[in-house]
PDB file of C-alpha atoms and ligand atoms in Angstrom:
ATOM      1  CA  MET W1463      -0.484  -0.400   0.537  1.00  0.00           C
ATOM      2  CA  LYS W1464       0.794   3.718  -0.054  1.00  0.00           C
ATOM      3  CA  GLN W1465       2.652   5.704   1.878  1.00  0.00           C
ATOM      4  CA  CYS W1466       0.028   8.781   2.967  1.00  0.00           C
ATOM      5  CA  ARG W1467       1.304  12.206   2.567  1.00  0.00           C
ATOM      6  CA  VAL W1468       1.193  14.776   4.470  1.00  0.00           C
ATOM      7  CA  ILE W1469       0.970  18.234   3.693  1.00  0.00           C
ATOM      8  CA  ALA W1470       0.579  21.213   5.960  1.00  0.00           C
ATOM      9  CA  LEU W1471      -0.081  25.042   5.288  1.00  0.00           C
ATOM     10  CA  LEU W1472       1.594  27.220   8.021  1.00  0.00           C
ATOM     11  CA  SER W1473       1.574  30.520   8.635  1.00  0.00           C
ATOM     12  CA  GLN W1474       3.314  32.952  11.181  1.00  0.00           C
ATOM     13  CA  LYS W1475       0.440  35.544  10.015  1.00  0.00           C
ATOM     14  CA  GLY W1476      -2.503  35.380   9.825  1.00  0.00           C
ATOM     15  CA  GLY W1477      -4.864  35.773   6.659  1.00  0.00           C
ATOM     16  CA  VAL W1478      -2.512  34.642   4.146  1.00  0.00           C
ATOM     17  CA  GLY W1479      -4.963  32.042   3.061  1.00  0.00           C
ATOM     18  CA  LYS W1480      -3.974  28.666   5.125  1.00  0.00           C
ATOM     19  CA  THR W1481      -7.088  27.453   5.624  1.00  0.00           C
ATOM     20  CA  THR W1482      -8.679  28.898   1.185  1.00  0.00           C
ATOM     21  CA  VAL W1483      -5.556  26.796  -0.379  1.00  0.00           C
ATOM     22  CA  THR W1484      -6.165  23.939   1.669  1.00  0.00           C
ATOM     23  CA  MET W1485      -9.206  23.519   1.071  1.00  0.00           C
ATOM     24  CA  GLN W1486      -8.922  24.483  -2.719  1.00  0.00           C
ATOM     25  CA  LEU W1487      -5.917  21.982  -2.834  1.00  0.00           C
ATOM     26  CA  ALA W1488      -8.480  19.537  -1.107  1.00  0.00           C
ATOM     27  CA  GLU W1489     -11.102  19.734  -4.448  1.00  0.00           C
ATOM     28  CA  GLY W1490      -8.442  20.390  -6.829  1.00  0.00           C
ATOM     29  CA  LEU W1491      -6.014  16.848  -5.594  1.00  0.00           C
ATOM     30  CA  ALA W1492      -9.934  14.618  -5.224  1.00  0.00           C
ATOM     31  CA  GLY W1493     -11.146  15.462  -8.609  1.00  0.00           C
ATOM     32  CA  ALA W1494      -7.180  13.950  -9.236  1.00  0.00           C
ATOM     33  CA  GLY W1495      -8.133  11.081  -7.730  1.00  0.00           C
ATOM     34  CA  TYR W1496      -7.547  10.964  -4.253  1.00  0.00           C
ATOM     35  CA  ARG W1497      -8.178  10.087  -1.033  1.00  0.00           C
ATOM     36  CA  ILE W1498      -7.116  13.474   0.982  1.00  0.00           C
ATOM     37  CA  ALA W1499      -9.108  13.687   4.764  1.00  0.00           C
ATOM     38  CA  ILE W1500      -8.378  17.612   6.180  1.00  0.00           C
ATOM     39  CA  CYS W1501      -6.392  17.172   9.900  1.00  0.00           C
ATOM     40  CA  ASP W1502      -8.417  21.381  11.426  1.00  0.00           C
ATOM     41  CA  PHE W1503      -4.640  21.711  13.768  1.00  0.00           C
ATOM     42  CA  ASP W1504      -6.822  25.436  14.140  1.00  0.00           C
ATOM     43  CA  PRO W1505      -8.641  26.115  17.190  1.00  0.00           C
ATOM     44  CA  GLN W1506     -10.587  28.694  14.975  1.00  0.00           C
ATOM     45  CA  GLU W1507     -12.020  25.040  13.230  1.00  0.00           C
ATOM     46  CA  SER W1508     -12.186  28.017   9.641  1.00  0.00           C
ATOM     47  CA  ALA W1509     -11.832  24.568   7.459  1.00  0.00           C
ATOM     48  CA  ALA W1510     -14.516  22.462   9.798  1.00  0.00           C
ATOM     49  CA  ARG W1511     -17.078  25.421   9.920  1.00  0.00           C
ATOM     50  CA  TRP W1512     -16.050  25.804   5.773  1.00  0.00           C
ATOM     51  CA  ALA W1513     -16.802  22.800   5.212  1.00  0.00           C
ATOM     52  CA  ALA W1514     -20.475  22.714   7.186  1.00  0.00           C
ATOM     53  CA  ALA W1515     -21.555  25.009   4.482  1.00  0.00           C
ATOM     54  CA  ALA W1516     -21.375  22.351   2.206  1.00  0.00           C
ATOM     55  CA  SER W1517     -25.249  21.658   1.367  1.00  0.00           C
ATOM     56  CA  ALA W1518     -25.879  17.422   2.403  1.00  0.00           C
ATOM     57  CA  SER W1519     -26.383  17.368  -1.416  1.00  0.00           C
ATOM     58  CA  GLU W1520     -22.569  18.528  -2.270  1.00  0.00           C
ATOM     59  CA  PRO W1521     -21.021  17.589   0.329  1.00  0.00           C
ATOM     60  CA  PHE W1522     -17.286  18.493   0.583  1.00  0.00           C
ATOM     61  CA  PRO W1523     -15.424  16.375  -1.631  1.00  0.00           C
ATOM     62  CA  ALA W1524     -13.033  15.840   2.151  1.00  0.00           C
ATOM     63  CA  SER W1525     -13.145  14.383   5.513  1.00  0.00           C
ATOM     64  CA  VAL W1526     -12.432  17.879   8.419  1.00  0.00           C
ATOM     65  CA  HIS W1527     -12.109  16.760  11.412  1.00  0.00           C
ATOM     66  CA  SER W1528     -11.097  19.397  14.393  1.00  0.00           C
ATOM     67  CA  MET W1529      -7.951  18.285  15.735  1.00  0.00           C
ATOM     68  CA  ARG W1530      -6.242  18.646  19.821  1.00  0.00           C
ATOM     69  CA  GLY W1531      -3.926  17.930  21.634  1.00  0.00           C
ATOM     70  CA  ASP W1532      -0.351  17.453  22.447  1.00  0.00           C
ATOM     71  CA  LEU W1533       2.284  16.279  20.077  1.00  0.00           C
ATOM     72  CA  ALA W1534       1.839  12.823  21.159  1.00  0.00           C
ATOM     73  CA  THR W1535      -2.452  12.716  21.158  1.00  0.00           C
ATOM     74  CA  LEU W1536      -2.288  14.406  17.558  1.00  0.00           C
ATOM     75  CA  THR W1537       0.496  12.234  15.970  1.00  0.00           C
ATOM     76  CA  ARG W1538      -1.722   9.029  17.159  1.00  0.00           C
ATOM     77  CA  GLU W1539      -4.687  11.613  14.949  1.00  0.00           C
ATOM     78  CA  VAL W1540      -2.724  11.466  11.463  1.00  0.00           C
ATOM     79  CA  ASN W1541      -1.630   8.215  11.565  1.00  0.00           C
ATOM     80  CA  GLY W1542      -5.307   6.675  12.626  1.00  0.00           C
ATOM     81  CA  HIS W1543      -6.532   9.278   9.466  1.00  0.00           C
ATOM     82  CA  ALA W1544      -3.345   8.929   7.407  1.00  0.00           C
ATOM     83  CA  ARG W1545      -4.463   5.195   7.004  1.00  0.00           C
ATOM     84  CA  ARG W1546      -7.459   6.321   5.660  1.00  0.00           C
ATOM     85  CA  ALA W1547      -6.659   8.961   3.306  1.00  0.00           C
ATOM     86  CA  ASP W1548      -3.944   9.274   0.274  1.00  0.00           C
ATOM     87  CA  MET W1549      -3.043  12.592   1.324  1.00  0.00           C
ATOM     88  CA  LEU W1550      -3.616  14.636   4.430  1.00  0.00           C
ATOM     89  CA  LEU W1551      -4.060  18.597   4.323  1.00  0.00           C
ATOM     90  CA  LEU W1552      -3.048  20.284   7.734  1.00  0.00           C
ATOM     91  CA  ASP W1553      -4.282  23.303   8.087  1.00  0.00           C
ATOM     92  CA  CYS W1554      -2.289  25.612  11.035  1.00  0.00           C
ATOM     93  CA  PRO W1555      -3.284  28.272  13.445  1.00  0.00           C
ATOM     94  CA  PRO W1556      -1.983  31.226  12.625  1.00  0.00           C
ATOM     95  CA  SER W1557       1.455  30.795  15.095  1.00  0.00           C
ATOM     96  CA  ILE W1558       5.174  29.357  14.663  1.00  0.00           C
ATOM     97  CA  GLU W1559       4.725  29.347  18.376  1.00  0.00           C
ATOM     98  CA  HIS W1560       1.737  27.221  18.697  1.00  0.00           C
ATOM     99  CA  PRO W1561       1.789  23.239  19.530  1.00  0.00           C
ATOM    100  CA  HIS W1562      -0.006  22.167  16.929  1.00  0.00           C
ATOM    101  CA  THR W1563       1.900  24.482  14.473  1.00  0.00           C
ATOM    102  CA  LEU W1564       4.790  22.823  16.122  1.00  0.00           C
ATOM    103  CA  ALA W1565       3.589  19.672  15.285  1.00  0.00           C
ATOM    104  CA  ALA W1566       2.922  20.140  12.093  1.00  0.00           C
ATOM    105  CA  LEU W1567       6.260  20.076  11.625  1.00  0.00           C
ATOM    106  CA  GLU W1568       7.234  16.807  13.179  1.00  0.00           C
ATOM    107  CA  LEU W1569       4.141  15.558  10.856  1.00  0.00           C
ATOM    108  CA  ALA W1570       4.234  16.797   7.262  1.00  0.00           C
ATOM    109  CA  ASP W1571       6.088  15.821   4.056  1.00  0.00           C
ATOM    110  CA  VAL W1572       5.982  18.743   2.613  1.00  0.00           C
ATOM    111  CA  ILE W1573       5.262  22.306   4.380  1.00  0.00           C
ATOM    112  CA  LEU W1574       3.379  25.268   2.391  1.00  0.00           C
ATOM    113  CA  ILE W1575       4.112  27.974   3.175  1.00  0.00           C
ATOM    114  CA  PRO W1576       0.970  31.635   1.784  1.00  0.00           C
ATOM    115  CA  VAL W1577       3.179  34.133   1.350  1.00  0.00           C
ATOM    116  CA  VAL W1578       0.976  36.915   0.191  1.00  0.00           C
ATOM    117  CA  PRO W1579       3.054  39.917  -1.857  1.00  0.00           C
ATOM    118  CA  SER W1580       3.429  42.870   0.283  1.00  0.00           C
ATOM    119  CA  PRO W1581       6.364  43.193   2.799  1.00  0.00           C
ATOM    120  CA  THR W1582       4.979  42.733   6.235  1.00  0.00           C
ATOM    121  CA  ASP W1583       4.291  39.650   4.804  1.00  0.00           C
ATOM    122  CA  LEU W1584       7.960  39.375   4.304  1.00  0.00           C
ATOM    123  CA  TRP W1585       8.850  39.688   7.176  1.00  0.00           C
ATOM    124  CA  SER W1586       7.111  37.179   9.404  1.00  0.00           C
ATOM    125  CA  THR W1587       8.440  34.599   5.895  1.00  0.00           C
ATOM    126  CA  ARG W1588      11.296  35.189   6.606  1.00  0.00           C
ATOM    127  CA  ALA W1589      10.656  33.706  10.700  1.00  0.00           C
ATOM    128  CA  VAL W1590       8.682  31.306   8.895  1.00  0.00           C
ATOM    129  CA  GLU W1591      11.428  29.714   6.456  1.00  0.00           C
ATOM    130  CA  ARG W1592      14.049  29.654  10.523  1.00  0.00           C
ATOM    131  CA  LEU W1593      11.889  27.351  11.519  1.00  0.00           C
ATOM    132  CA  VAL W1594      11.714  25.505   8.282  1.00  0.00           C
ATOM    133  CA  VAL W1595      15.150  25.376   7.280  1.00  0.00           C
ATOM    134  CA  ALA W1596      16.052  24.399  10.554  1.00  0.00           C
ATOM    135  CA  THR W1597      13.329  20.854  10.823  1.00  0.00           C
ATOM    136  CA  MET W1598      14.529  20.316   7.785  1.00  0.00           C
ATOM    137  CA  ALA W1599      17.885  19.462   9.143  1.00  0.00           C
ATOM    138  CA  ARG W1600      16.869  18.190  11.484  1.00  0.00           C
ATOM    139  CA  ARG W1601      14.211  15.857   9.205  1.00  0.00           C
ATOM    140  CA  PRO W1602      15.918  14.480   5.835  1.00  0.00           C
ATOM    141  CA  GLY W1603      13.316  14.163   3.185  1.00  0.00           C
ATOM    142  CA  LEU W1604      11.027  17.129   4.502  1.00  0.00           C
ATOM    143  CA  GLN W1605       9.820  19.969   1.992  1.00  0.00           C
ATOM    144  CA  GLY W1606       9.573  23.115   2.421  1.00  0.00           C
ATOM    145  CA  ALA W1607       7.799  25.780  -0.121  1.00  0.00           C
ATOM    146  CA  LEU W1608       6.795  29.171  -0.143  1.00  0.00           C
ATOM    147  CA  LEU W1609       3.985  29.754  -2.364  1.00  0.00           C
ATOM    148  CA  PRO W1610       2.125  32.939  -3.425  1.00  0.00           C
ATOM    149  CA  ASN W1611      -1.273  34.220  -2.768  1.00  0.00           C
ATOM    150  CA  ARG W1612      -3.496  36.780  -3.554  1.00  0.00           C
ATOM    151  CA  VAL W1613      -0.825  38.002  -6.164  1.00  0.00           C
ATOM    152  CA  GLN W1614      -2.272  41.307  -7.920  1.00  0.00           C
ATOM    153  CA  ARG W1615      -0.605  42.050 -10.831  1.00  0.00           C
ATOM    154  CA  THR W1616       1.213  45.532  -9.111  1.00  0.00           C
ATOM    155  CA  ALA W1617       4.497  47.193  -9.280  1.00  0.00           C
ATOM    156  CA  LEU W1618       5.071  46.230  -5.701  1.00  0.00           C
ATOM    157  CA  ALA W1619       3.683  42.939  -5.713  1.00  0.00           C
ATOM    158  CA  GLY W1620       6.197  42.217  -8.714  1.00  0.00           C
ATOM    159  CA  ASP W1621       8.897  43.155  -6.103  1.00  0.00           C
ATOM    160  CA  VAL W1622       8.563  41.375  -3.217  1.00  0.00           C
ATOM    161  CA  LEU W1623       7.754  38.745  -5.579  1.00  0.00           C
ATOM    162  CA  GLU W1624      11.464  39.029  -6.671  1.00  0.00           C
ATOM    163  CA  ILE W1625      12.443  39.494  -3.178  1.00  0.00           C
ATOM    164  CA  LEU W1626      11.186  35.962  -2.350  1.00  0.00           C
ATOM    165  CA  GLY W1627      13.374  34.578  -5.342  1.00  0.00           C
ATOM    166  CA  ASP W1628      15.958  35.672  -2.297  1.00  0.00           C
ATOM    167  CA  PHE W1629      14.621  33.121  -0.173  1.00  0.00           C
ATOM    168  CA  SER W1630      16.344  29.590   0.385  1.00  0.00           C
ATOM    169  CA  LEU W1631      13.145  27.958   0.684  1.00  0.00           C
ATOM    170  CA  PRO W1632      12.180  27.411  -2.774  1.00  0.00           C
ATOM    171  CA  VAL W1633       8.821  29.682  -4.249  1.00  0.00           C
ATOM    172  CA  VAL W1634       5.870  27.140  -5.694  1.00  0.00           C
ATOM    173  CA  GLY W1635       5.644  27.857  -9.499  1.00  0.00           C
ATOM    174  CA  ALA W1636       1.716  28.155  -9.047  1.00  0.00           C
ATOM    175  CA  ASN W1637       0.956  30.980  -7.387  1.00  0.00           C
ATOM    176  CA  LEU W1638      -2.977  31.727  -6.349  1.00  0.00           C
ATOM    177  CA  SER W1639      -4.289  35.252  -7.731  1.00  0.00           C
ATOM    178  CA  GLN W1640      -6.425  37.448  -5.880  1.00  0.00           C
ATOM    179  CA  ARG W1641      -9.746  36.196  -6.896  1.00  0.00           C
ATOM    180  CA  ASN W1642     -13.075  37.572  -5.963  1.00  0.00           C
ATOM    181  CA  ALA W1643     -14.050  33.212  -6.907  1.00  0.00           C
ATOM    182  CA  TYR W1644     -12.252  32.291  -3.967  1.00  0.00           C
ATOM    183  CA  ALA W1645     -13.838  34.336  -0.972  1.00  0.00           C
ATOM    184  CA  GLN W1646     -16.708  33.806  -2.448  1.00  0.00           C
ATOM    185  CA  SER W1647     -16.043  30.024  -2.354  1.00  0.00           C
ATOM    186  CA  ALA W1648     -15.512  30.476   1.764  1.00  0.00           C
ATOM    187  CA  VAL W1649     -19.292  30.938   1.397  1.00  0.00           C
ATOM    188  CA  GLU W1650     -20.730  28.220  -0.405  1.00  0.00           C
ATOM    189  CA  GLY W1651     -18.641  25.566   1.243  1.00  0.00           C
ATOM    190  CA  GLY W1652     -17.386  24.589  -1.693  1.00  0.00           C
ATOM    191  CA  THR W1653     -14.266  25.433  -3.476  1.00  0.00           C
ATOM    192  CA  VAL W1654     -13.801  27.147  -7.418  1.00  0.00           C
ATOM    193  CA  TYR W1655     -14.436  23.431  -8.752  1.00  0.00           C
ATOM    194  CA  ARG W1656     -18.012  24.520  -8.095  1.00  0.00           C
ATOM    195  CA  LEU W1657     -18.413  27.759  -9.428  1.00  0.00           C
ATOM    196  CA  GLY W1658     -19.583  28.543 -12.623  1.00  0.00           C
ATOM    197  CA  ARG W1659     -17.372  30.204 -15.799  1.00  0.00           C
ATOM    198  CA  SER W1660     -16.632  33.415 -14.035  1.00  0.00           C
ATOM    199  CA  ALA W1661     -14.001  31.001 -11.850  1.00  0.00           C
ATOM    200  CA  GLU W1662     -12.980  28.690 -14.833  1.00  0.00           C
ATOM    201  CA  GLN W1663      -9.060  30.365 -14.441  1.00  0.00           C
ATOM    202  CA  ALA W1664      -9.117  29.850 -10.760  1.00  0.00           C
ATOM    203  CA  ARG W1665      -9.997  26.852 -11.614  1.00  0.00           C
ATOM    204  CA  GLU W1666      -6.408  27.135 -14.383  1.00  0.00           C
ATOM    205  CA  GLU W1667      -4.107  28.058 -11.317  1.00  0.00           C
ATOM    206  CA  VAL W1668      -5.719  24.793  -8.802  1.00  0.00           C
ATOM    207  CA  ASP W1669      -5.487  22.793 -10.748  1.00  0.00           C
ATOM    208  CA  ARG W1670      -1.491  24.191 -11.494  1.00  0.00           C
ATOM    209  CA  LEU W1671      -0.990  23.846  -7.760  1.00  0.00           C
ATOM    210  CA  VAL W1672      -2.058  20.694  -7.572  1.00  0.00           C
ATOM    211  CA  GLU W1673       0.615  19.688 -10.061  1.00  0.00           C
ATOM    212  CA  ALA W1674       3.088  21.554  -8.581  1.00  0.00           C
ATOM    213  CA  VAL W1675       1.832  19.689  -5.009  1.00  0.00           C
ATOM    214  CA  LEU W1676       1.707  16.302  -6.843  1.00  0.00           C
ATOM    215  CA  GLU W1677       5.279  17.062  -7.964  1.00  0.00           C
ATOM    216  CA  MET W1678       6.114  17.256  -4.119  1.00  0.00           C
ATOM    217  CA  THR W1679       4.812  14.452  -3.074  1.00  0.00           C
ATOM    218  CA  GLY W1680       6.349  12.278  -5.733  1.00  0.00           C
ATOM    219  CA  GLU W1681       3.645  11.711  -7.631  1.00  0.00           C
ATOM    220  CA  THR W1682       3.973  11.256 -11.058  1.00  0.00           C
ATOM    221  CA  ARG W1683       1.135  10.969 -12.922  1.00  0.00           C
TER     222      ARG W1683
HETATM  223  N1  ATP S2904      -5.996  33.909  -3.353  1.00  0.00           N
HETATM  224  C1  ATP S2904      -7.408  34.423  -2.651  1.00  0.00           C
HETATM  225  N2  ATP S2904      -7.833  36.054  -3.352  1.00  0.00           N
HETATM  226  C2  ATP S2904      -9.113  36.652  -2.682  1.00  0.00           C
HETATM  227  N3  ATP S2904      -9.313  36.419  -1.685  1.00  0.00           N
HETATM  228  C3  ATP S2904      -8.845  35.893  -0.723  1.00  0.00           C
HETATM  229  C4  ATP S2904      -7.342  34.868  -1.622  1.00  0.00           C
HETATM  230  N4  ATP S2904      -6.979  33.897  -0.351  1.00  0.00           N
HETATM  231  C5  ATP S2904      -7.684  34.549   1.384  1.00  0.00           C
HETATM  232  N5  ATP S2904      -8.548  35.187   0.060  1.00  0.00           N
HETATM  233  C6  ATP S2904      -9.248  35.472   1.288  1.00  0.00           C
HETATM  234  O1  ATP S2904      -8.071  36.267   2.689  1.00  0.00           O
HETATM  235  C7  ATP S2904      -9.319  35.650   4.132  1.00  0.00           C
HETATM  236  C8  ATP S2904      -7.838  35.049   4.795  1.00  0.00           C
HETATM  237  O2  ATP S2904      -8.205  33.623   4.364  1.00  0.00           O
HETATM  238  P1  ATP S2904      -7.692  32.263   4.674  1.00  0.00           P
HETATM  239  O3  ATP S2904      -8.794  32.628   5.634  1.00  0.00           O
HETATM  240  O4  ATP S2904      -7.755  31.180   3.935  1.00  0.00           O
HETATM  241  O5  ATP S2904      -5.900  32.523   5.926  1.00  0.00           O
HETATM  242  P2  ATP S2904      -5.940  32.080   6.966  1.00  0.00           P
HETATM  243  O6  ATP S2904      -4.561  31.819   6.741  1.00  0.00           O
HETATM  244  O7  ATP S2904      -6.441  30.560   7.257  1.00  0.00           O
HETATM  245  O8  ATP S2904      -6.183  32.873   8.123  1.00  0.00           O
HETATM  246  P3  ATP S2904      -5.749  32.467   9.627  1.00  0.00           P
HETATM  247  O9  ATP S2904      -4.614  32.081   9.852  1.00  0.00           O
HETATM  248  O10 ATP S2904      -6.736  33.659  10.371  1.00  0.00           O
HETATM  249  O11 ATP S2904      -6.682  30.962   9.718  1.00  0.00           O
HETATM  250  C9  ATP S2904     -10.266  35.335   3.541  1.00  0.00           C
HETATM  251  O12 ATP S2904     -12.155  35.891   3.545  1.00  0.00           O
HETATM  252  C10 ATP S2904     -10.576  34.988   2.684  1.00  0.00           C
HETATM  253  O13 ATP S2904     -11.478  34.953   1.692  1.00  0.00           O
HETATM  254 MG1   MG S2905      -6.640  29.914   8.057  1.00  0.00          MG
END
């Protein structure tokens, strides 16, 4: 049996898109044929609430589990969910000091750090990067990458993206732009895959992100 891969979304700053990316990726990966479970490590329970907003006739395509506890408890629960899924997505709280984030660093195979291209986000990303790089030195095989989110076509965003290229972690070659479709999908408890033609470009972006994540997890299709 193939081993379940664990992908953690983490950041120091709130509101950078961890939950949004988790949910879009979940449906994108499920659509690609993978059994997905989401471990909601954030006490705010945004992922759980998001999935709960889906209609009974069109439920969210991945199970969402609210999780609490110390590293031993989380490890036990993650291992339990891993037996029934091909990939687990860990949606973390917005703090790199939070014990759940520290647990995610120990449990993940791949860490994605959403970054909104603004100067203040760059500063907080430096701190996350240090932590992830230090963890990678301890845990061979762990991969980390920066994921630009809410990207706008402005000169400032372009400058910040260029600076990201100087970070020691690689930048995922599939950005998510600033689009209403991402915010809209949360309201409906779905993802951009369930919205109409207006979300076509968002779907294409998520498809590219799915491909990039599959590559990072070593999946070849
Ligand atoms: N690419 C995007 N385009 C437009 N809006 C976005 C995008 N990504 C996220 N958002 C919006 O930004 C807000 C924060 O996103 P989200 O809740 O996913 O961030 P988060 O990192 O999980 O936040 P927290 O740290 O509080 O858990 C939400 O209102 C969401 O709809
Ligand atoms: Mg969140």
